[in-house]
PDB file of C-alpha atoms in Angstrom:
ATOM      1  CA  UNK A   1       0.000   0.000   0.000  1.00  0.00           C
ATOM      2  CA  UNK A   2       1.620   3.358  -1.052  1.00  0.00           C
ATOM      3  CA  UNK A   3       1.028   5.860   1.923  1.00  0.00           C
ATOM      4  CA  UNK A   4       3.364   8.335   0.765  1.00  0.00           C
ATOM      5  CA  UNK A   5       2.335  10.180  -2.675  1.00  0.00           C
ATOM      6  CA  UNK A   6       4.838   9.922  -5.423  1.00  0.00           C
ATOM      7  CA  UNK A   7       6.317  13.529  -6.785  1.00  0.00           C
ATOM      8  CA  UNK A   8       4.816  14.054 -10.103  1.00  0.00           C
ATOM      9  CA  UNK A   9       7.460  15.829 -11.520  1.00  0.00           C
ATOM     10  CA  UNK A  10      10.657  13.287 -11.718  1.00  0.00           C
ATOM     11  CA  UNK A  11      14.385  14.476 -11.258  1.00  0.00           C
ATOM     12  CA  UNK A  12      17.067  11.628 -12.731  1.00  0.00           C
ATOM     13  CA  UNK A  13      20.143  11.556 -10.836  1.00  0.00           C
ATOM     14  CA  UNK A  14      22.447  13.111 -13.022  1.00  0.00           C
ATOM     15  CA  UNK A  15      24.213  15.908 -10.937  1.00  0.00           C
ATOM     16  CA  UNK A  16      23.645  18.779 -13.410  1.00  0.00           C
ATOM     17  CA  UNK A  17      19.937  18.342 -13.730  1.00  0.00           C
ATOM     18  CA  UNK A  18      19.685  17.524  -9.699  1.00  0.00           C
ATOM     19  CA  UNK A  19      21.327  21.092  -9.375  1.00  0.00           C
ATOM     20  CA  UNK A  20      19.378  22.487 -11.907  1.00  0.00           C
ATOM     21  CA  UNK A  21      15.814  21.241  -9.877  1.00  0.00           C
ATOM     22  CA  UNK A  22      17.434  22.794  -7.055  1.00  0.00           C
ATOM     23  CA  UNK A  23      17.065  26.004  -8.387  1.00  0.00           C
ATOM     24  CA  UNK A  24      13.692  25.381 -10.016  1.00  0.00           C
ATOM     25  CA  UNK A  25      11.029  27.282  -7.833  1.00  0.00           C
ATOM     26  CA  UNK A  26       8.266  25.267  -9.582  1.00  0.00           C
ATOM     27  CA  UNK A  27      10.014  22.195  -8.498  1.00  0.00           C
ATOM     28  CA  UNK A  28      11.443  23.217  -5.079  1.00  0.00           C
ATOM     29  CA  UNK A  29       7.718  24.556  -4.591  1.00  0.00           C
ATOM     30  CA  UNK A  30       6.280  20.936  -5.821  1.00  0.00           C
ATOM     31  CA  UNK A  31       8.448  18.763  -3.609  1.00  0.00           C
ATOM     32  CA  UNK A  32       7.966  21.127  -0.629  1.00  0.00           C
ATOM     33  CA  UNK A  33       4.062  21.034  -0.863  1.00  0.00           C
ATOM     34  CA  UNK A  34       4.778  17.204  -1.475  1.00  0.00           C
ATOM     35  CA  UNK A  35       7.064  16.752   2.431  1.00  0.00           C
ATOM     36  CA  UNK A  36       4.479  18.647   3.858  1.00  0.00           C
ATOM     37  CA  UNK A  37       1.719  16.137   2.671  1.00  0.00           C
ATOM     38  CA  UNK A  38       4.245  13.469   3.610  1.00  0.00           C
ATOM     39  CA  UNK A  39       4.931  14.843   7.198  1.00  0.00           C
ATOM     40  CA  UNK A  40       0.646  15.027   7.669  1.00  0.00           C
ATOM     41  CA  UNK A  41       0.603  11.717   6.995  1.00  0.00           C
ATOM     42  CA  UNK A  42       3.383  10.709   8.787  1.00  0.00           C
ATOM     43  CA  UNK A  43       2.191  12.420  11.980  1.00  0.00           C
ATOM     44  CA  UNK A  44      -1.320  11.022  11.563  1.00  0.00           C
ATOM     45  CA  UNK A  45      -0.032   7.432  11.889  1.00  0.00           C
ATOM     46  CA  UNK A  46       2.124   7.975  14.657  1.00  0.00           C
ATOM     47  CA  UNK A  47      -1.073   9.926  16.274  1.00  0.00           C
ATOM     48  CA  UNK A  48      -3.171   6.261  16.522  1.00  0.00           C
ATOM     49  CA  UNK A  49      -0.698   5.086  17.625  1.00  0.00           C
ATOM     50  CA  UNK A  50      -0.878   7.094  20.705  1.00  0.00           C
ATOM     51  CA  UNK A  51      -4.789   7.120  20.664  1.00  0.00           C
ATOM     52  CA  UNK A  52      -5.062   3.217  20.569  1.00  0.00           C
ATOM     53  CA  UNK A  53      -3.102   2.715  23.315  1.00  0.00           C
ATOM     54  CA  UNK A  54      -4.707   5.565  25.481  1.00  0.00           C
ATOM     55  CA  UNK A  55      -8.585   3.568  24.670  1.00  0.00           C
ATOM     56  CA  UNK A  56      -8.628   0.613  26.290  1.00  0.00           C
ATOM     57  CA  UNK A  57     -11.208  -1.630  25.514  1.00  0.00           C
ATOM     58  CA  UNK A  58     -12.707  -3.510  28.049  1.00  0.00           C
ATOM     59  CA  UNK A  59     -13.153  -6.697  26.357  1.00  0.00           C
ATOM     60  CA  UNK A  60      -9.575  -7.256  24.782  1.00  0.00           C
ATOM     61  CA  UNK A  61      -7.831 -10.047  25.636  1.00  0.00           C
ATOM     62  CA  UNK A  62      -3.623  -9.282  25.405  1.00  0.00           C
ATOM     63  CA  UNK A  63      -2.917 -11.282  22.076  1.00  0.00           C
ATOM     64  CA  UNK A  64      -4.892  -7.947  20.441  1.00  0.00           C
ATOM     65  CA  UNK A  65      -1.893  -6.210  21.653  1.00  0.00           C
ATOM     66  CA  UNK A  66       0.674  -8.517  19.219  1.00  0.00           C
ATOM     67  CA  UNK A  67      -2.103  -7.828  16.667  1.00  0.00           C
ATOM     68  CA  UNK A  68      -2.046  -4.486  17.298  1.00  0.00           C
ATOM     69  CA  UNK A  69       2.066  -3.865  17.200  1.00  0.00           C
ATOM     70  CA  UNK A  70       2.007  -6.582  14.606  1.00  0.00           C
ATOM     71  CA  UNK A  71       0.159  -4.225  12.274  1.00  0.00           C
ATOM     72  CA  UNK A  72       1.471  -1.030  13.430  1.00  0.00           C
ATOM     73  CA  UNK A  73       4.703  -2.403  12.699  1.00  0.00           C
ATOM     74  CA  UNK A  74       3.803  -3.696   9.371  1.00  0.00           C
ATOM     75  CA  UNK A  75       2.381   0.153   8.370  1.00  0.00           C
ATOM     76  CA  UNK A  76       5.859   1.888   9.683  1.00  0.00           C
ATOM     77  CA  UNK A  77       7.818  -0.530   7.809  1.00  0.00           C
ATOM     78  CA  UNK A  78       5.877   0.614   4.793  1.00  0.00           C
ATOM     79  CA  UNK A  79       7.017   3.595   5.515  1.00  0.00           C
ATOM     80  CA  UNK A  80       9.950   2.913   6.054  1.00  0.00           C
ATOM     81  CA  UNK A  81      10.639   1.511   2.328  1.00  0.00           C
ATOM     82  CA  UNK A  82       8.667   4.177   0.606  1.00  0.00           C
ATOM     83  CA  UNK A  83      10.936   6.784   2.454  1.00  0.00           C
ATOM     84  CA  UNK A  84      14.022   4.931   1.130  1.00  0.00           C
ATOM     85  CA  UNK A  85      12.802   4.879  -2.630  1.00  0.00           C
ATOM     86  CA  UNK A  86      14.846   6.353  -5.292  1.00  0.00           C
ATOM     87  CA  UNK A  87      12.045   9.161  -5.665  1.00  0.00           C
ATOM     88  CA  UNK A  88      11.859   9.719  -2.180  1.00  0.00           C
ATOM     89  CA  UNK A  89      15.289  10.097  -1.755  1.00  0.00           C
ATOM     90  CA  UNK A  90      15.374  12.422  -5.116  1.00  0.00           C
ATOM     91  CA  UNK A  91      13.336  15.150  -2.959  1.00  0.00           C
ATOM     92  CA  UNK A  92      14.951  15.323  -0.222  1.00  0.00           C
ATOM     93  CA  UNK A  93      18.478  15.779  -1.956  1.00  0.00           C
ATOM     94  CA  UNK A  94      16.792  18.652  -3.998  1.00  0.00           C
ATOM     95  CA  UNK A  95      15.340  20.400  -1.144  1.00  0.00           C
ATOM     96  CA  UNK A  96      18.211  19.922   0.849  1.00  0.00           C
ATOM     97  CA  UNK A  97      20.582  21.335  -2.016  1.00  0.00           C
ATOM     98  CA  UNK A  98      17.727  24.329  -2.170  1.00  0.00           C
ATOM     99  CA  UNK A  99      18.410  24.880   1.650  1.00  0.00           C
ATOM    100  CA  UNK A 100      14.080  24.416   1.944  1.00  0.00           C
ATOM    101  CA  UNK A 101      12.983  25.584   4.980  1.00  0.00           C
ATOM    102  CA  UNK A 102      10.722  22.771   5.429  1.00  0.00           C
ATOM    103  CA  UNK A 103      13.684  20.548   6.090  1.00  0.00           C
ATOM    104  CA  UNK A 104      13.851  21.268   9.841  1.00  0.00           C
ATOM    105  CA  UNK A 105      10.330  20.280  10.900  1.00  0.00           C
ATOM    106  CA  UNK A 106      11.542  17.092   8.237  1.00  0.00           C
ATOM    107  CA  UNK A 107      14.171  15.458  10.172  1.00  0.00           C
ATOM    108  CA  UNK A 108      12.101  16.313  13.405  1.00  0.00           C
ATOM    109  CA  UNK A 109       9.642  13.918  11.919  1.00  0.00           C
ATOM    110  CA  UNK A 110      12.298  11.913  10.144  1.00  0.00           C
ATOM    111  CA  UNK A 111      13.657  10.969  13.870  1.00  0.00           C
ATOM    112  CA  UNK A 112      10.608  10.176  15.326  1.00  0.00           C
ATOM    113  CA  UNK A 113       9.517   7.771  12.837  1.00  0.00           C
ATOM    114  CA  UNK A 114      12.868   5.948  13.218  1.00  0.00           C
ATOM    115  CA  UNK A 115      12.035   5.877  16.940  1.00  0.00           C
ATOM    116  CA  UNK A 116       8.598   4.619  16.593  1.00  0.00           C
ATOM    117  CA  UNK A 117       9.892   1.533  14.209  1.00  0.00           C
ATOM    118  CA  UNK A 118      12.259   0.942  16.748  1.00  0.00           C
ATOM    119  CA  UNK A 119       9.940   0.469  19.929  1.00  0.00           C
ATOM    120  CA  UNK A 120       7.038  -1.095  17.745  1.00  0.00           C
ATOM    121  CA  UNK A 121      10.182  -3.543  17.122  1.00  0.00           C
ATOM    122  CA  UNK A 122      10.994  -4.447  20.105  1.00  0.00           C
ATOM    123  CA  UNK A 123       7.096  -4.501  21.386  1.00  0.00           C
ATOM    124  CA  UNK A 124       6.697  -7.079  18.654  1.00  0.00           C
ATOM    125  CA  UNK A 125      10.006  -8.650  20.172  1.00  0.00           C
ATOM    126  CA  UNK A 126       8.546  -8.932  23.645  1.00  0.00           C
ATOM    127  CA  UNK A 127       5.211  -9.766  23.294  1.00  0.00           C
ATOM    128  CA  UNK A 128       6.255 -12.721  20.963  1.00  0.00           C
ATOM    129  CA  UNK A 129       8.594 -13.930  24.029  1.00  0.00           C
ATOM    130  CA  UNK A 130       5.750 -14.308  26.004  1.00  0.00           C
ATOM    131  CA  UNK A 131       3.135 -15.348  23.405  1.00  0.00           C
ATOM    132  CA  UNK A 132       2.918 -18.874  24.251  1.00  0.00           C
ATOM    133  CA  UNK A 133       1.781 -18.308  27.680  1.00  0.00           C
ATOM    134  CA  UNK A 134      -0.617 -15.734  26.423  1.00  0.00           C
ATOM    135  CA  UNK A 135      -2.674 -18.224  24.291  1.00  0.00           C
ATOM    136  CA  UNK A 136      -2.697 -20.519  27.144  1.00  0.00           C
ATOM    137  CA  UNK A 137      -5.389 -17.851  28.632  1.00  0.00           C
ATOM    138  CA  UNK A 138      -7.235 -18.500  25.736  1.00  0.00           C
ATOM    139  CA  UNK A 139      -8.582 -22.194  23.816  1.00  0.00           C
ATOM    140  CA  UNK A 140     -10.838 -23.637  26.188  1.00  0.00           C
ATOM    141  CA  UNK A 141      -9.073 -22.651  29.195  1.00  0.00           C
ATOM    142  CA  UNK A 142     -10.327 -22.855  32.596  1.00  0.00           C
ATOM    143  CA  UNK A 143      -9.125 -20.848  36.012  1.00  0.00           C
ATOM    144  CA  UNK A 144      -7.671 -24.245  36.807  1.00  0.00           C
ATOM    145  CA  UNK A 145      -5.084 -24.699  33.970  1.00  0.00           C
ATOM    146  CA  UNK A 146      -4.360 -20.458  34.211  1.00  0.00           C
ATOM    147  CA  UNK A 147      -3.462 -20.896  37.459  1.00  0.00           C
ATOM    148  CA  UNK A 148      -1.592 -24.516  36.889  1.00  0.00           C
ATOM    149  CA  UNK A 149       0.056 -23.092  33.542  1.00  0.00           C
ATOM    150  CA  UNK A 150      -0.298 -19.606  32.293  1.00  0.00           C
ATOM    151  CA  UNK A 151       0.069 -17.986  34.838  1.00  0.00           C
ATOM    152  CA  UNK A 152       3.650 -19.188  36.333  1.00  0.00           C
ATOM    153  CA  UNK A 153       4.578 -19.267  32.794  1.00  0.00           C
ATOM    154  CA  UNK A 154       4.151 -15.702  32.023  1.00  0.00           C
ATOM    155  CA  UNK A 155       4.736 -14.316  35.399  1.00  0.00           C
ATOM    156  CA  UNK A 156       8.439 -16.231  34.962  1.00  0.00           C
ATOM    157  CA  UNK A 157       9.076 -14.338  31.571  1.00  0.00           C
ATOM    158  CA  UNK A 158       8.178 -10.888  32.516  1.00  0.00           C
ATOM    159  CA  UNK A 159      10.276 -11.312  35.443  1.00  0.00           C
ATOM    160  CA  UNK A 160      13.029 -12.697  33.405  1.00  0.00           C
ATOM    161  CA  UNK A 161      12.696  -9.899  30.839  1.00  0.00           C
ATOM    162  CA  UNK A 162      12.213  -7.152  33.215  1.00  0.00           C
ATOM    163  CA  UNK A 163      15.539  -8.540  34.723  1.00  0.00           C
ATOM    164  CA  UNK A 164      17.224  -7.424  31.520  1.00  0.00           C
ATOM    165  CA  UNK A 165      15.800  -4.332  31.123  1.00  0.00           C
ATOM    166  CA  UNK A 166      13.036  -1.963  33.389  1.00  0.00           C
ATOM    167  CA  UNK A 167      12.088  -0.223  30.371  1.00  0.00           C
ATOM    168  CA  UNK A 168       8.643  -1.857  29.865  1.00  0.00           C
ATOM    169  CA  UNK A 169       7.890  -1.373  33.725  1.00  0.00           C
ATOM    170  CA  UNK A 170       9.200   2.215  33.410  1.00  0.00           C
ATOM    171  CA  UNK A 171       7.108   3.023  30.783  1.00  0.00           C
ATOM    172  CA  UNK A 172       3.617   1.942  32.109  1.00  0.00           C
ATOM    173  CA  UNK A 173       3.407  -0.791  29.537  1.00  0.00           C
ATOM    174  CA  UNK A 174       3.385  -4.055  31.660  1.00  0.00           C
ATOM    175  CA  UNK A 175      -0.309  -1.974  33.615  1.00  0.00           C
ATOM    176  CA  UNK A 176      -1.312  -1.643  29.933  1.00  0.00           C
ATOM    177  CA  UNK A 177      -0.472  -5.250  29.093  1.00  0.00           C
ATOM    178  CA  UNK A 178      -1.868  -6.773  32.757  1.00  0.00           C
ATOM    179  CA  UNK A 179      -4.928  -5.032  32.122  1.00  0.00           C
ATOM    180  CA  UNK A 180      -5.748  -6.880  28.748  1.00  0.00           C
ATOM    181  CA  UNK A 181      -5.169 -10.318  30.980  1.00  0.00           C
ATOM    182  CA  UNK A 182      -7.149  -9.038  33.554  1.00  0.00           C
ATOM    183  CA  UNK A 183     -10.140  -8.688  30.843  1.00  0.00           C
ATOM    184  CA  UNK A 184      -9.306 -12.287  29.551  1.00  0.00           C
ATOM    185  CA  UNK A 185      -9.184 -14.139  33.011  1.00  0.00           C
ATOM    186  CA  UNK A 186     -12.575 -12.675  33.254  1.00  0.00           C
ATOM    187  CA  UNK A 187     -13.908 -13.773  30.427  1.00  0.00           C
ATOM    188  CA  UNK A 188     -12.357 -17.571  31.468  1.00  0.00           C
ATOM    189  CA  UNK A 189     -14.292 -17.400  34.916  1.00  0.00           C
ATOM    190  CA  UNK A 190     -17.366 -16.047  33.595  1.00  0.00           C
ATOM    191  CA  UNK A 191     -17.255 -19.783  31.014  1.00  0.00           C
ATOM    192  CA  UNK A 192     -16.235 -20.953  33.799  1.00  0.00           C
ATOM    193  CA  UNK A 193     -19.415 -20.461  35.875  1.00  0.00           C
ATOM    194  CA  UNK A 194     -21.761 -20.230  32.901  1.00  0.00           C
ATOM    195  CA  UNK A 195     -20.934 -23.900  32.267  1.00  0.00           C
ATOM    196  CA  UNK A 196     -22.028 -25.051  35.609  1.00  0.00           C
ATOM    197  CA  UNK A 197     -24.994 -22.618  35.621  1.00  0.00           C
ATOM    198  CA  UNK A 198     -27.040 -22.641  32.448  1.00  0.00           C
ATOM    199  CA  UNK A 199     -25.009 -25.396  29.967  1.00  0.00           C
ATOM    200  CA  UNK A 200     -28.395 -25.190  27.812  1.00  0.00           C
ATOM    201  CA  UNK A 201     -30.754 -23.408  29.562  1.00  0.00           C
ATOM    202  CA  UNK A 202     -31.368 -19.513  28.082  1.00  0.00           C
ATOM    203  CA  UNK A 203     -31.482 -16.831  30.534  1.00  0.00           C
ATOM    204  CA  UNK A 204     -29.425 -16.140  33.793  1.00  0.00           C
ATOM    205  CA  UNK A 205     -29.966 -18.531  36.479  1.00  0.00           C
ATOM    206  CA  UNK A 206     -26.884 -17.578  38.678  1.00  0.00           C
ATOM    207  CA  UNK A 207     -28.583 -16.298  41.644  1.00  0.00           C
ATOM    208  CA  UNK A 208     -31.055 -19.400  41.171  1.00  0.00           C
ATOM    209  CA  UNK A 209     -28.452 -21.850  40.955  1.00  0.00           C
ATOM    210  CA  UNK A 210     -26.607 -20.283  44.265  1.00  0.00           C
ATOM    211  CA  UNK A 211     -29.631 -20.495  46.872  1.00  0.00           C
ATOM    212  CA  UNK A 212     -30.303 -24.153  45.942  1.00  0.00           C
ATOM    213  CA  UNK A 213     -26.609 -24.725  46.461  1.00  0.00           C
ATOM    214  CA  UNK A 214     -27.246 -22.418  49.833  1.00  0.00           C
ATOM    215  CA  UNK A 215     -29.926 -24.054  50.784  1.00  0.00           C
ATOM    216  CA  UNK A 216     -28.374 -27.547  50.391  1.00  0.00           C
ATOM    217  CA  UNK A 217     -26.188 -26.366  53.356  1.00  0.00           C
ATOM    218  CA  UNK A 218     -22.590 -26.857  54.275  1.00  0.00           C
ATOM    219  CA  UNK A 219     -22.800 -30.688  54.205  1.00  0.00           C
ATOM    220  CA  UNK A 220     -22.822 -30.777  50.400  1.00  0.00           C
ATOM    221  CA  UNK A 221     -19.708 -28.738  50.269  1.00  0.00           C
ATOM    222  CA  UNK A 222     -16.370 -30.922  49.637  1.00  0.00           C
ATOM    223  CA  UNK A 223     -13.478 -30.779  52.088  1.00  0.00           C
ATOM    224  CA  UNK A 224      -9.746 -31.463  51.438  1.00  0.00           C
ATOM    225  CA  UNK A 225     -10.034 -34.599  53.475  1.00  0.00           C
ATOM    226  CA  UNK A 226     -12.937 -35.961  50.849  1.00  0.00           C
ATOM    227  CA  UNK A 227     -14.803 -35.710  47.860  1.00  0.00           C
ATOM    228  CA  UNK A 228     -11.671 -34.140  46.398  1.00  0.00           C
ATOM    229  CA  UNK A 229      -8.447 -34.441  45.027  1.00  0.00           C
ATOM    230  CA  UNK A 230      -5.663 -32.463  43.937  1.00  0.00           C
ATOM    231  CA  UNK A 231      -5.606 -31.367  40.362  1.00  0.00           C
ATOM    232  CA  UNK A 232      -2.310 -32.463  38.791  1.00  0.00           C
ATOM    233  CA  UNK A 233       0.424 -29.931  38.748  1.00  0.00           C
ATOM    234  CA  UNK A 234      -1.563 -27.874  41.034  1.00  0.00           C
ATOM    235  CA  UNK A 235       0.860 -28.469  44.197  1.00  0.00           C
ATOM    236  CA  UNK A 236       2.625 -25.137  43.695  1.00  0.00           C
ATOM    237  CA  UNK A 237      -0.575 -23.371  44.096  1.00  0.00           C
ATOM    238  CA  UNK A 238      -2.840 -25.985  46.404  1.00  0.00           C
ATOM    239  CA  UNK A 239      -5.808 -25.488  44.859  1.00  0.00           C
ATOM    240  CA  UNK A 240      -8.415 -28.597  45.880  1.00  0.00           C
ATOM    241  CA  UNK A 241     -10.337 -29.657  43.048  1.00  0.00           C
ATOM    242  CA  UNK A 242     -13.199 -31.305  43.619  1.00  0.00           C
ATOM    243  CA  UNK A 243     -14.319 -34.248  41.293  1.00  0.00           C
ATOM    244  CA  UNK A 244     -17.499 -32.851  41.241  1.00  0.00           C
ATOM    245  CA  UNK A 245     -16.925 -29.341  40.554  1.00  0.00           C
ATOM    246  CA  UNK A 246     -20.744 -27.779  41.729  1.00  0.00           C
ATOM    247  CA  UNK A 247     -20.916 -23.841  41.459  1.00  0.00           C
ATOM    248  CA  UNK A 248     -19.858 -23.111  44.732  1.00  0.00           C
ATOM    249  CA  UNK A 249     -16.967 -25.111  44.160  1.00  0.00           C
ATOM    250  CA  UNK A 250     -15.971 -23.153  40.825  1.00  0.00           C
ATOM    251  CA  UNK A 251     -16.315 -20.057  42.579  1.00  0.00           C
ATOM    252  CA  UNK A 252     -14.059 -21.106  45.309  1.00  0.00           C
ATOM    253  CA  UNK A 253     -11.653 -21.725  42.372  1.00  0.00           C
ATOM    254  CA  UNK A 254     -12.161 -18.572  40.487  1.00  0.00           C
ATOM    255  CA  UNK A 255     -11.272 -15.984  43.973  1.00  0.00           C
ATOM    256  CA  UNK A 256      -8.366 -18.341  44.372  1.00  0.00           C
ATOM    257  CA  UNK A 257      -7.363 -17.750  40.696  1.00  0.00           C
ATOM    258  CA  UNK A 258      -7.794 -14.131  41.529  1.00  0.00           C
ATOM    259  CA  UNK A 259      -6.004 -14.031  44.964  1.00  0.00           C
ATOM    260  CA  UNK A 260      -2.614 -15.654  43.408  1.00  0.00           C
ATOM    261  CA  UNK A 261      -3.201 -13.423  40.344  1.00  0.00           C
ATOM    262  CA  UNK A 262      -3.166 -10.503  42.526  1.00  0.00           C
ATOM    263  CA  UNK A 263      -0.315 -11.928  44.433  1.00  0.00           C
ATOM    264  CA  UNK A 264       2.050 -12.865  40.723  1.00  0.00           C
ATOM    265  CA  UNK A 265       0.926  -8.868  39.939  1.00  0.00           C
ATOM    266  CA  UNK A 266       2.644  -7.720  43.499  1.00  0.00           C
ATOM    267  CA  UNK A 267       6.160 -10.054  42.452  1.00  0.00           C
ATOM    268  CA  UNK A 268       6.500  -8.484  39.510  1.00  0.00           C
ATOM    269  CA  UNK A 269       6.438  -4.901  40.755  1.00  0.00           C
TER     270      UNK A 269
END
């Protein structure tokens, strides 16, 4: 996709007509016109950027932020490519020999797309070191296996990365990242409890399904001694799991989910 617009009027390279354009007001006046559209544009893209990352929506999981840097990263490289065309080049050479103005506010921009490609880079590069883990939130996963698998998993990486550098932490992006995982372990405990609530039935029989389970009283509730067992790989964390998970049960599971999520959140920091 060509973001930046080609100059219509086309300068070879050879050094007397390249001086000659230089001195050209119709060209020097074409080509500025034409940095001026190309510094709009420029400053657009890295603007929603900025405004994506400032809305937060409440219902994103954190694999649509490696979707997000993924294609952010894809459009800057675009950039990138266009900027190092021969006809691109062409007009900056001529406005530069011209002495233009327009070329300070140019490298101002110039720089800060460099920078951007460079941190949507190494976003890319850390959200793909701790991708794995994040699709474990995701694929039929329960507060169980988050709690068994994802969650040490990830919580290891970001410590092992923000052992390298503090940047991310620094920067406020781990609270923006956290936040999308927050939304998703939601989403897993609200499956979670909808399965054991209303598997067919429409409508929302929570409350419903809670004071017959009250009502049943304290003797239906499993202890550790009975009626329960320890889910594999779930020493670390000693989460009981009954063999009959019932919806009391499942919320039991889902505040301990959240208690050693909140508890992983306080390592990190």
């Amino acid at each position: 996709q060509q973001l930046l617009k080609k100059p219509e009027i086309l300068v070879s390279s050879d050094f007397k007509q390249y001086r000659a354009a230089a001195f050209d007001d119709t060209i020097v006046a074409e080509y500025e016109g034409l940095v001026s559209d190309w510094i709009m544009t420029i400053d657009s893209i890295l603007a929603d950027g900025s405004a994506e990352e400032r809305l937060l929506d409440m219902n994103a999981g954190p694999l649509t932020e490696l979707e997000r840097w993924r294609r952010r990263q894809r459009t800057l490289n675009n950039i990138t490519e266009q900027l190092k065309s021969k006809d691109c080049k062409n007009v900056i050479g001529i406005l530069i020999t011209a002495k233009s103005k327009l070329l300070k506010k140019w490298k101002t921009i110039d720089a800060c797309i460099t920078d951007a490609a460079n941190e949507t880079k190494d976003k890319v590069k850390y959200l793909e070191s701790v991708r794995k883990h994040l699709e474990q939130l995701y694929h039929d996963s329960t507060p169980v296996t988050v709690l068994n698998t994802a969650l040490p998993g990830l919580t290891g990486s970001v410590r092992q990365m923000d052992s390298i550098s503090r940047f991310y932490a620094r920067s406020g992006y781990l609270g923006l990242l956290f936040s999308k995982v927050t939304n998703q372990l939601v989403h897993v405990c609200k499956d979670y409890i909808k399965a054991e609530v209303q598997p067919h039935e429409p409508g929302d029989l929570l409350w419903d399904k809670v004071h017959t389970e009250v009502q049943a009283g304290p003797g239906r509730s499993p202890s550790p001694m009975g009626g329960a067992k320890k889910k594999k790989g779930a020493k670390d964390a000693g989460l009981i799991v009954p063999e009959e998970e019932k919806l009391c049960e499942r919320l039991n599971i889902c505040l301990t989910l959240y208690s050693h999520y909140k508890d992983s959140l306080r390592s990190i920091r």
